[in-house]
mmCIF file of C-alpha atoms in Angstrom:
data_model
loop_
_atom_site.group_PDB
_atom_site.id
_atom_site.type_symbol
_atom_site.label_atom_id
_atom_site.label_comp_id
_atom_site.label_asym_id
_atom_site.label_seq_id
_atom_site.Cartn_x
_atom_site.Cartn_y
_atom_site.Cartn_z
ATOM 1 C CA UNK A 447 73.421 79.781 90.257
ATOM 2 C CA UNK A 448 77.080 78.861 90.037
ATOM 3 C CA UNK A 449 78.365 75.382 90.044
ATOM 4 C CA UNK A 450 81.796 74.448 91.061
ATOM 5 C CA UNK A 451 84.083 71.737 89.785
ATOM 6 C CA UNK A 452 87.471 70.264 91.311
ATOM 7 C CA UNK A 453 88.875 67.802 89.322
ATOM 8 C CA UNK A 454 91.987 66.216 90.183
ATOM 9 C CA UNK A 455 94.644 66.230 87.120
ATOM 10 C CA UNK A 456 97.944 65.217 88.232
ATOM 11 C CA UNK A 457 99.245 64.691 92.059
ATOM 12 C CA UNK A 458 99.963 68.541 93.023
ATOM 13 C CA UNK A 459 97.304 69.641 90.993
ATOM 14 C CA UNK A 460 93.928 70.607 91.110
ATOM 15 C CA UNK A 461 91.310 71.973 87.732
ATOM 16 C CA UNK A 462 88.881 74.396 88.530
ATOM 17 C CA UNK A 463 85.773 74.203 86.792
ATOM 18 C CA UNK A 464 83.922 77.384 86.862
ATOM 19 C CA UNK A 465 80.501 77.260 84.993
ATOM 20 C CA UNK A 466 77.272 79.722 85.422
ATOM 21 C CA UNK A 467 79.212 83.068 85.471
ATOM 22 C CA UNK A 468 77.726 86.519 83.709
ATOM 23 C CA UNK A 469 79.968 89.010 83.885
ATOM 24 C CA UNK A 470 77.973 92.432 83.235
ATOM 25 C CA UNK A 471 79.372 95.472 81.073
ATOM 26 C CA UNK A 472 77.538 99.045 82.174
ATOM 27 C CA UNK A 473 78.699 101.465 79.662
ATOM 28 C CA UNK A 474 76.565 104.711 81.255
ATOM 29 C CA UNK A 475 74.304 105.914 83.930
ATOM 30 C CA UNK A 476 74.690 105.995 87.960
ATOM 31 C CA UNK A 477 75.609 102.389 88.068
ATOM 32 C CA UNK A 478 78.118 102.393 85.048
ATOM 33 C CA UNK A 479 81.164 100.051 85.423
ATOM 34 C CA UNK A 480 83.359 101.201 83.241
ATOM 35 C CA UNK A 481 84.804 104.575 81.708
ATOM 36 C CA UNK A 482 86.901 105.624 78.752
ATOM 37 C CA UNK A 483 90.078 107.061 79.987
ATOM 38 C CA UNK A 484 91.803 107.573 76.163
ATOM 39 C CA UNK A 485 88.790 108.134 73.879
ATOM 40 C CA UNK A 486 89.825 107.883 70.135
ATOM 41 C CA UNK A 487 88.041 107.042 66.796
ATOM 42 C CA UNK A 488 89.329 103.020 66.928
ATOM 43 C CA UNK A 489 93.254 102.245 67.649
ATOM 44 C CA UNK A 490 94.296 103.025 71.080
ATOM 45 C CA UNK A 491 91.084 103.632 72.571
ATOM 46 C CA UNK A 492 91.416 102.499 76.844
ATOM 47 C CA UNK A 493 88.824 102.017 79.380
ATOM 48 C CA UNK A 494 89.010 100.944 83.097
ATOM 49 C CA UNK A 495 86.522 98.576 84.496
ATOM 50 C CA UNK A 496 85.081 97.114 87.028
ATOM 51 C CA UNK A 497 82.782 95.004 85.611
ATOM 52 C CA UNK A 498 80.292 93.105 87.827
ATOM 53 C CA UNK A 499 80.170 89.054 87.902
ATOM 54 C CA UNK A 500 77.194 87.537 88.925
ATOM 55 C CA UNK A 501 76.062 83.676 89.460
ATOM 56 C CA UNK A 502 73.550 84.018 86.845
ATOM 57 C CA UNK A 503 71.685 86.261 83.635
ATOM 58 C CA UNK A 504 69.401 87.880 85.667
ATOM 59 C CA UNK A 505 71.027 91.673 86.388
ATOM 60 C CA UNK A 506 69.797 90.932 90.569
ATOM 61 C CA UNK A 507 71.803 88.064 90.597
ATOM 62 C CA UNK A 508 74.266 87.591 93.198
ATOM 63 C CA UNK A 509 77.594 89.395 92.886
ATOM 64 C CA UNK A 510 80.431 87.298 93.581
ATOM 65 C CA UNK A 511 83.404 88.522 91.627
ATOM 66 C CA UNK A 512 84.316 91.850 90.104
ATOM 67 C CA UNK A 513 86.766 92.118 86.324
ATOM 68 C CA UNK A 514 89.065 94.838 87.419
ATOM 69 C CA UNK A 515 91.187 96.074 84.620
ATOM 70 C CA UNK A 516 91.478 97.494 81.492
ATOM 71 C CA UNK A 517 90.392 97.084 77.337
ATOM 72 C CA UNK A 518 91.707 98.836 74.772
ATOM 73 C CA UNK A 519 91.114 99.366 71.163
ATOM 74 C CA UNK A 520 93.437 97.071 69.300
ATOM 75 C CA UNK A 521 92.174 97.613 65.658
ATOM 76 C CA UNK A 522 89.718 99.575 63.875
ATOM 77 C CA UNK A 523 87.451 96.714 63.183
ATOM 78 C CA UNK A 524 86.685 97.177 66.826
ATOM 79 C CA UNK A 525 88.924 94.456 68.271
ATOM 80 C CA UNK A 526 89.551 95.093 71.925
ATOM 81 C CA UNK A 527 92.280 93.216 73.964
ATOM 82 C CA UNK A 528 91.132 92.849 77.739
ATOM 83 C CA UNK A 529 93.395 92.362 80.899
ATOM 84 C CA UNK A 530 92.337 91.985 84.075
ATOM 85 C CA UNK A 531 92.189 90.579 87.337
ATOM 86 C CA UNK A 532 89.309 88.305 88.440
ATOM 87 C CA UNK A 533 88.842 89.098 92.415
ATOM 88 C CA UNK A 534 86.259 87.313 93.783
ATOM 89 C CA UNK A 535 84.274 88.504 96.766
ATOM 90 C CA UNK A 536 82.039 85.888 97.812
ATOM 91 C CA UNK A 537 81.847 81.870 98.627
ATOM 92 C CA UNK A 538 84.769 80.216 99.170
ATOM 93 C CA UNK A 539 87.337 82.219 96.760
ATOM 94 C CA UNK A 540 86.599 85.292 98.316
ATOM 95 C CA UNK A 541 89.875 86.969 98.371
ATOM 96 C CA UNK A 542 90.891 84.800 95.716
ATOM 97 C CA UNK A 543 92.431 86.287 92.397
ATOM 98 C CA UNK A 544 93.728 85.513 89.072
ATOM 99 C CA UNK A 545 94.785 87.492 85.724
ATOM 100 C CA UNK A 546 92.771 87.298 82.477
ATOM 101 C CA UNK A 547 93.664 88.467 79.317
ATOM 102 C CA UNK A 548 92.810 87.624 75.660
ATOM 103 C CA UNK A 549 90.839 89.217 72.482
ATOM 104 C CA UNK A 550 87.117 90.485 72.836
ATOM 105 C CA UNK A 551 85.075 87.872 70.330
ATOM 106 C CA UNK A 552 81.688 86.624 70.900
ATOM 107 C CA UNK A 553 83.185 83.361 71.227
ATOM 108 C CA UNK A 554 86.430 82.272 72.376
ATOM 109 C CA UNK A 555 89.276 81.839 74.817
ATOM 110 C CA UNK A 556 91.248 83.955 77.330
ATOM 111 C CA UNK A 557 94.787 83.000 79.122
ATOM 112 C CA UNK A 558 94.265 82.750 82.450
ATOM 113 C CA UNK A 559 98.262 83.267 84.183
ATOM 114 C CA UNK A 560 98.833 83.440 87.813
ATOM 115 C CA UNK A 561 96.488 83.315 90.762
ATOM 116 C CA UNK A 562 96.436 83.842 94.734
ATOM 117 C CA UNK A 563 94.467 82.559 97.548
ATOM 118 C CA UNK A 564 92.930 79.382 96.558
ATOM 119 C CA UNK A 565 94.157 79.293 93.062
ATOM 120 C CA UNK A 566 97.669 80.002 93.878
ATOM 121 C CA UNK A 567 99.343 79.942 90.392
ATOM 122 C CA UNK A 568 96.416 79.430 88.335
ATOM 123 C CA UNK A 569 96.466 78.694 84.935
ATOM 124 C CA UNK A 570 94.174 78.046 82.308
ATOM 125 C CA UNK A 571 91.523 79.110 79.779
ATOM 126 C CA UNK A 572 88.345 81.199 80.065
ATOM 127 C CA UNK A 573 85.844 80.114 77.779
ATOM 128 C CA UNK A 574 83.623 82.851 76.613
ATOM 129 C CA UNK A 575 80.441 83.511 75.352
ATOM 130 C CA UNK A 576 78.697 86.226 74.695
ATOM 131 C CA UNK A 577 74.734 85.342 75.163
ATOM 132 C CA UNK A 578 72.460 86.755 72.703
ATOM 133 C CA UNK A 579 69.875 89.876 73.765
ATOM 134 C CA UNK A 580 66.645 89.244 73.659
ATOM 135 C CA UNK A 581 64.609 90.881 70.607
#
């Protein structure tokens, strides 16, 4: 399940604290959430998504966001730059949004710049992770 955090940092602001978020990548079949729109061999490959985000690893999890954007190709060691906006559609951000953007590692950091709703100019860092698949 998702957890929640508000801590306060200065006077006017707030942190957000998001923790227990999967977002989930599915690259064919009825249910896929993304498609290639410019299909190359590396460099300037793009693909729209709509990639599912769910409060926890289990694929029935609850939906409660969606990562609507774009990724494309940025290199041919398979280095993808992602953009897109986090809209959430459930608890108490619903109708909430705020732009992502940043390199596709297993581990690191994306900018988070701007926001609406309840995290009216958002800014920030998303950590990521990629989890490891079972073997």
């Amino acid at each position: 399940m998702a957890t929640f955090q508000i801590t306060p940092v200065l006077v006017e602001r707030n942190e957000l604290k998001f923790s227990g978020l999967y977002m989930y990548h599915t690259t064919s079949g009825p249910n896929r959430n993304q498609e290639s729109l410019v299909s190359k061999n590396g460099l300037g490959s793009l693909v729209a998504n709509n990639w599912e985000v769910r409060d926890g690893p289990d694929p029935n999890a609850k939906v409660i966001a969606r990562a609507q954007g774009m990724h494309m190709n940025t290199g041919v060691n398979q280095i993808w730059q992602n953009f897109f906006c986090l809209a959430f559609e459930d608890g108490r951000f619903k109708g909430s949004t705020f732009q992502v953007m940043g390199l596709d590692v297993v581990r690191g950091e994306w900018a988070i710049v701007g926001g609406n709703g309840r995290i009216l100019h958002g800014n920030g860092c998303h950590l990521q992770e990629v989890p490891q698949e079972n073997e």
